[in-house]
Short mmCIF file of C-alpha atoms in Angstrom, two decimals:
data_model
loop_
_atom_site.label_atom_id
_atom_site.label_comp_id
_atom_site.label_asym_id
_atom_site.label_seq_id
_atom_site.Cartn_x
_atom_site.Cartn_y
_atom_site.Cartn_z
CA MET U 1 0.00 0.00 0.00
CA LYS U 2 2.82 2.38 0.88
CA ASP U 3 4.57 1.66 -2.43
CA ALA U 4 1.30 2.15 -4.33
CA LEU U 5 0.82 5.58 -2.75
CA ILE U 6 4.42 6.55 -3.48
CA GLU U 7 3.95 5.55 -7.11
CA LYS U 8 0.82 7.71 -7.34
CA ILE U 9 2.68 10.69 -5.82
CA ASN U 10 5.70 10.27 -8.11
CA SER U 11 3.56 9.86 -11.21
CA GLY U 12 1.52 12.98 -10.44
CA GLU U 13 -1.74 11.10 -9.94
CA LEU U 14 -1.63 12.47 -6.39
CA GLU U 15 -0.40 16.05 -6.71
CA GLY U 16 1.61 17.87 -4.07
CA GLY U 17 -0.82 19.28 -1.52
CA SER U 18 -3.61 16.84 -2.33
CA GLN U 19 -5.16 14.96 0.58
CA LEU U 20 -4.38 11.26 0.93
CA PRO U 21 -7.07 8.70 1.79
CA SER U 22 -7.85 8.39 5.48
CA GLU U 23 -6.84 5.39 7.59
CA ARG U 24 -10.41 4.07 7.36
CA GLU U 25 -10.52 4.48 3.57
CA LEU U 26 -7.17 2.75 3.16
CA SER U 27 -8.08 -0.13 5.48
CA GLU U 28 -11.28 -0.76 3.50
CA ALA U 29 -9.64 -0.38 0.08
CA TYR U 30 -6.69 -2.70 0.87
CA ASN U 31 -8.49 -5.01 3.35
CA ILE U 32 -6.01 -4.26 6.13
CA SER U 33 -6.31 -3.06 9.72
CA ARG U 34 -6.45 0.63 10.52
CA MET U 35 -3.24 0.21 12.51
CA THR U 36 -1.45 -1.05 9.39
CA ALA U 37 -2.87 1.84 7.37
CA ARG U 38 -1.72 4.29 10.05
CA ASN U 39 1.79 2.82 9.99
CA ALA U 40 1.93 3.14 6.19
CA LEU U 41 0.92 6.80 6.35
CA THR U 42 3.52 7.39 9.05
CA GLN U 43 6.20 5.87 6.80
CA LEU U 44 5.15 8.21 3.98
CA VAL U 45 5.60 11.17 6.32
CA ASP U 46 8.97 9.87 7.55
CA LEU U 47 10.18 9.41 3.97
CA GLY U 48 9.14 12.94 3.04
CA TYR U 49 6.32 11.98 0.68
CA ALA U 50 3.59 13.41 2.88
CA TYR U 51 2.87 15.75 5.79
CA ARG U 52 0.13 15.86 8.41
CA VAL U 53 -2.22 18.73 9.28
CA LYS U 54 -3.78 18.36 12.73
CA GLY U 55 -7.50 17.77 12.49
CA LYS U 56 -7.48 17.61 8.68
CA GLY U 57 -5.46 14.58 7.60
CA THR U 58 -2.36 13.61 5.61
CA PHE U 59 -1.33 15.38 2.41
CA ALA U 60 1.05 14.50 -0.43
CA ARG U 61 4.32 16.39 -0.59
CA LEU U 62 7.17 16.43 -3.05
CA PRO U 63 10.50 18.05 -2.18
CA ASN U 64 11.53 21.15 -4.10
CA PHE U 65 15.29 21.33 -4.44
CA GLU U 66 16.88 24.75 -4.84
CA ARG U 67 19.94 24.52 -7.11
CA ASP U 68 22.43 27.30 -6.44
CA PHE U 69 23.94 28.99 -9.51
CA VAL U 70 26.13 31.21 -7.33
CA LYS U 71 28.46 28.66 -5.71
CA LEU U 72 30.36 25.85 -7.42
CA SER U 73 29.45 22.77 -5.42
CA GLY U 74 28.31 19.21 -5.98
CA PHE U 75 24.71 17.99 -6.02
CA SER U 76 25.03 16.20 -2.67
CA GLN U 77 26.64 19.22 -1.01
CA MET U 78 23.76 21.44 -2.13
CA LEU U 79 21.19 19.01 -0.73
CA ILE U 80 22.96 18.68 2.60
CA SER U 81 23.19 22.47 2.95
CA ARG U 82 19.39 22.58 2.71
CA GLY U 83 18.75 19.83 5.23
CA ILE U 84 17.93 17.19 2.58
CA LYS U 85 19.54 13.75 2.80
CA PRO U 86 21.23 12.85 -0.53
CA SER U 87 21.62 9.41 -2.05
CA ASN U 88 22.52 8.05 -5.47
CA LYS U 89 21.87 5.07 -7.68
CA VAL U 90 24.42 4.34 -10.40
CA VAL U 91 22.68 2.94 -13.48
CA ASN U 92 25.73 2.98 -15.75
CA PHE U 93 29.47 3.53 -15.31
CA SER U 94 31.61 2.65 -18.30
CA ILE U 95 34.19 3.84 -20.83
CA VAL U 96 32.67 5.06 -24.10
CA GLU U 97 33.70 7.10 -27.13
CA ALA U 98 32.80 10.78 -27.08
CA ASP U 99 30.14 11.72 -29.61
CA LYS U 100 30.03 15.13 -31.28
CA LYS U 101 28.07 16.81 -28.47
CA ILE U 102 30.12 15.51 -25.54
CA ALA U 103 33.42 15.96 -27.40
CA SER U 104 32.51 19.61 -27.90
CA LEU U 105 31.72 20.09 -24.21
CA LEU U 106 34.96 18.40 -23.09
CA GLU U 107 37.01 20.13 -25.82
CA LEU U 108 38.12 16.76 -27.20
CA THR U 109 38.05 15.13 -30.61
CA ILE U 110 35.15 12.86 -31.53
CA GLY U 111 35.85 9.25 -30.56
CA THR U 112 38.13 10.07 -27.61
CA LYS U 113 37.77 7.60 -24.72
CA ILE U 114 35.75 9.07 -21.85
CA TYR U 115 34.01 7.86 -18.72
CA GLU U 116 30.22 8.01 -18.65
CA ILE U 117 28.57 7.94 -15.22
CA VAL U 118 24.77 7.86 -15.14
CA ARG U 119 23.17 8.35 -11.74
CA VAL U 120 19.70 8.90 -10.31
CA ARG U 121 20.05 11.60 -7.66
CA TYR U 122 17.72 11.38 -4.66
CA GLY U 123 16.77 13.80 -1.92
CA ASP U 124 15.20 12.23 1.17
CA GLN U 125 14.84 9.04 -0.95
CA ILE U 126 12.76 10.86 -3.58
CA PRO U 127 14.17 10.98 -7.16
CA LEU U 128 15.07 14.54 -8.16
CA ALA U 129 17.39 14.26 -11.15
CA LEU U 130 18.93 11.94 -13.71
CA GLU U 131 22.55 12.97 -14.17
CA TYR U 132 25.05 12.07 -16.90
CA SER U 133 28.69 12.88 -16.05
CA TYR U 134 31.53 12.68 -18.58
CA LEU U 135 35.26 12.79 -17.83
CA PRO U 136 38.33 12.23 -20.03
CA VAL U 137 40.00 8.85 -19.42
CA SER U 138 43.38 10.51 -19.97
CA LEU U 139 42.95 12.65 -16.83
CA PHE U 140 41.44 10.03 -14.51
CA ASP U 141 43.28 6.74 -14.63
CA ASN U 142 41.47 3.88 -12.82
CA LEU U 143 38.34 5.94 -12.09
CA LEU U 144 36.25 2.77 -12.51
CA GLU U 145 37.54 1.63 -9.11
CA TYR U 146 35.31 4.15 -7.32
CA ASP U 147 31.73 3.58 -6.24
CA PHE U 148 29.85 6.79 -6.97
CA GLU U 149 26.81 5.68 -5.06
CA THR U 150 28.86 6.39 -1.94
CA HIS U 151 31.72 8.62 -3.17
CA SER U 152 31.35 12.28 -4.16
CA LEU U 153 32.54 12.76 -7.75
CA TYR U 154 33.75 16.31 -7.06
CA GLU U 155 35.63 15.12 -3.98
CA VAL U 156 37.38 12.39 -5.97
CA ILE U 157 38.25 14.86 -8.75
CA GLU U 158 39.79 17.31 -6.29
CA THR U 159 41.32 15.17 -3.55
CA VAL U 160 42.38 12.03 -5.39
CA TYR U 161 43.25 13.36 -8.84
CA LYS U 162 44.27 16.86 -7.66
CA HIS U 163 42.17 18.75 -10.21
CA LYS U 164 41.04 21.65 -8.06
CA LEU U 165 37.94 23.16 -9.62
CA LYS U 166 38.13 26.84 -10.54
CA PHE U 167 34.84 27.62 -12.29
CA SER U 168 31.96 26.14 -14.24
CA LYS U 169 29.93 27.20 -17.27
CA GLN U 170 26.23 26.28 -17.21
CA TRP U 171 23.32 26.28 -19.62
CA ILE U 172 19.69 25.50 -18.86
CA ARG U 173 16.64 24.81 -21.00
CA ILE U 174 13.21 23.25 -20.74
CA THR U 175 12.61 19.73 -22.04
CA THR U 176 10.42 16.69 -21.45
CA LEU U 177 11.47 13.22 -20.35
CA TYR U 178 11.68 10.27 -22.70
CA LYS U 179 10.18 7.00 -21.49
CA ASN U 180 13.47 5.50 -20.26
CA GLU U 181 14.39 8.73 -18.44
CA ALA U 182 10.95 8.91 -16.84
CA ASN U 183 11.26 5.29 -15.70
CA TYR U 184 14.49 6.06 -13.84
CA LEU U 185 12.81 8.99 -12.08
CA ASP U 186 9.52 7.16 -11.35
CA VAL U 187 7.39 9.66 -13.29
CA VAL U 188 5.34 9.44 -16.47
CA GLU U 189 6.72 9.90 -19.98
CA ASN U 190 6.85 13.54 -21.20
CA THR U 191 7.05 14.94 -17.67
CA PRO U 192 8.49 18.50 -17.91
CA ALA U 193 12.11 18.82 -16.80
CA PHE U 194 14.99 21.27 -16.74
CA LEU U 195 18.03 20.16 -18.74
CA LEU U 196 21.12 21.59 -17.07
CA GLU U 197 24.39 21.28 -18.98
CA SER U 198 27.62 22.28 -17.27
CA VAL U 199 31.34 22.20 -17.97
CA SER U 200 33.81 22.38 -15.06
CA TYR U 201 37.38 23.68 -15.32
CA ASP U 202 40.39 23.15 -13.05
CA LEU U 203 42.92 25.79 -11.94
CA ASN U 204 44.73 25.38 -15.27
CA GLU U 205 41.43 26.20 -17.02
CA ARG U 206 41.33 22.70 -18.47
CA VAL U 207 37.97 20.96 -18.85
CA VAL U 208 37.81 18.08 -16.38
CA GLU U 209 34.10 17.20 -16.40
CA ALA U 210 30.91 17.80 -18.34
CA THR U 211 27.44 17.10 -16.97
CA ARG U 212 23.94 16.79 -18.45
CA SER U 213 21.38 16.77 -15.64
CA LEU U 214 17.64 16.24 -16.08
CA ASN U 215 15.83 17.84 -13.13
CA ILE U 216 12.12 17.17 -12.61
CA GLY U 217 10.37 20.47 -13.24
CA ASP U 218 8.12 20.77 -10.20
CA ARG U 219 10.83 19.51 -7.83
CA THR U 220 13.52 22.02 -8.76
CA THR U 221 14.06 25.74 -8.25
CA PHE U 222 17.12 27.53 -9.60
CA TYR U 223 18.72 30.33 -7.60
CA THR U 224 21.20 32.95 -8.75
CA GLU U 225 22.22 36.52 -7.94
CA LEU U 226 22.58 39.49 -10.30
CA TRP U 227 24.88 42.37 -9.43
CA PRO U 228 25.27 45.67 -11.30
CA SER U 229 28.43 46.18 -13.36
CA VAL U 230 31.15 48.30 -11.82
CA GLY U 231 30.37 51.99 -12.30
CA VAL U 232 26.65 51.48 -12.95
#
């Protein structure tokens, strides 16, 4: 029952803010005791999928992750700074040949060997983004030894391989999710999403990583700051 409710919340069938069935309604619908129904609703609240309003009931909730365009930091670091527990699921980690798009981002020639890391990024166990990371094999020997479900990619880049990050270029546009992308994020096909592309440079202004991140539209807010030019 809990999994069924989570699926309805993730798919949008139960929208954020909508009231969930009561304990009595759930016990009758699933032929279970009211205690079991109460425990399931409590688990939804504990996992961050729902919240309670005294005297009114339990309501669906989806986290909204604020991505900071001001500071250069990793996905997990941004979540932690906002009190959200990060986790990752690696769905692919392999060596591939750079196609035209990725070669352009990494400033390499087409066909150059690169690492591709595909991860589902979670906040409080709720899928927020599907992230594709690309790194040149020539700069990161033996990178396949690391488990990026538990290791921070930025931390490994900086502390293990000594490529201290200096700055990042970022582009953002609106898109919709293909079926396979939606499946990874537990939403329906064509769900609106932000496509964030970024290229990170080390202190020598050499490209060390490129990222394409699909962020579920209604679970993401982007934050930046604009300052007037000197003399204005």
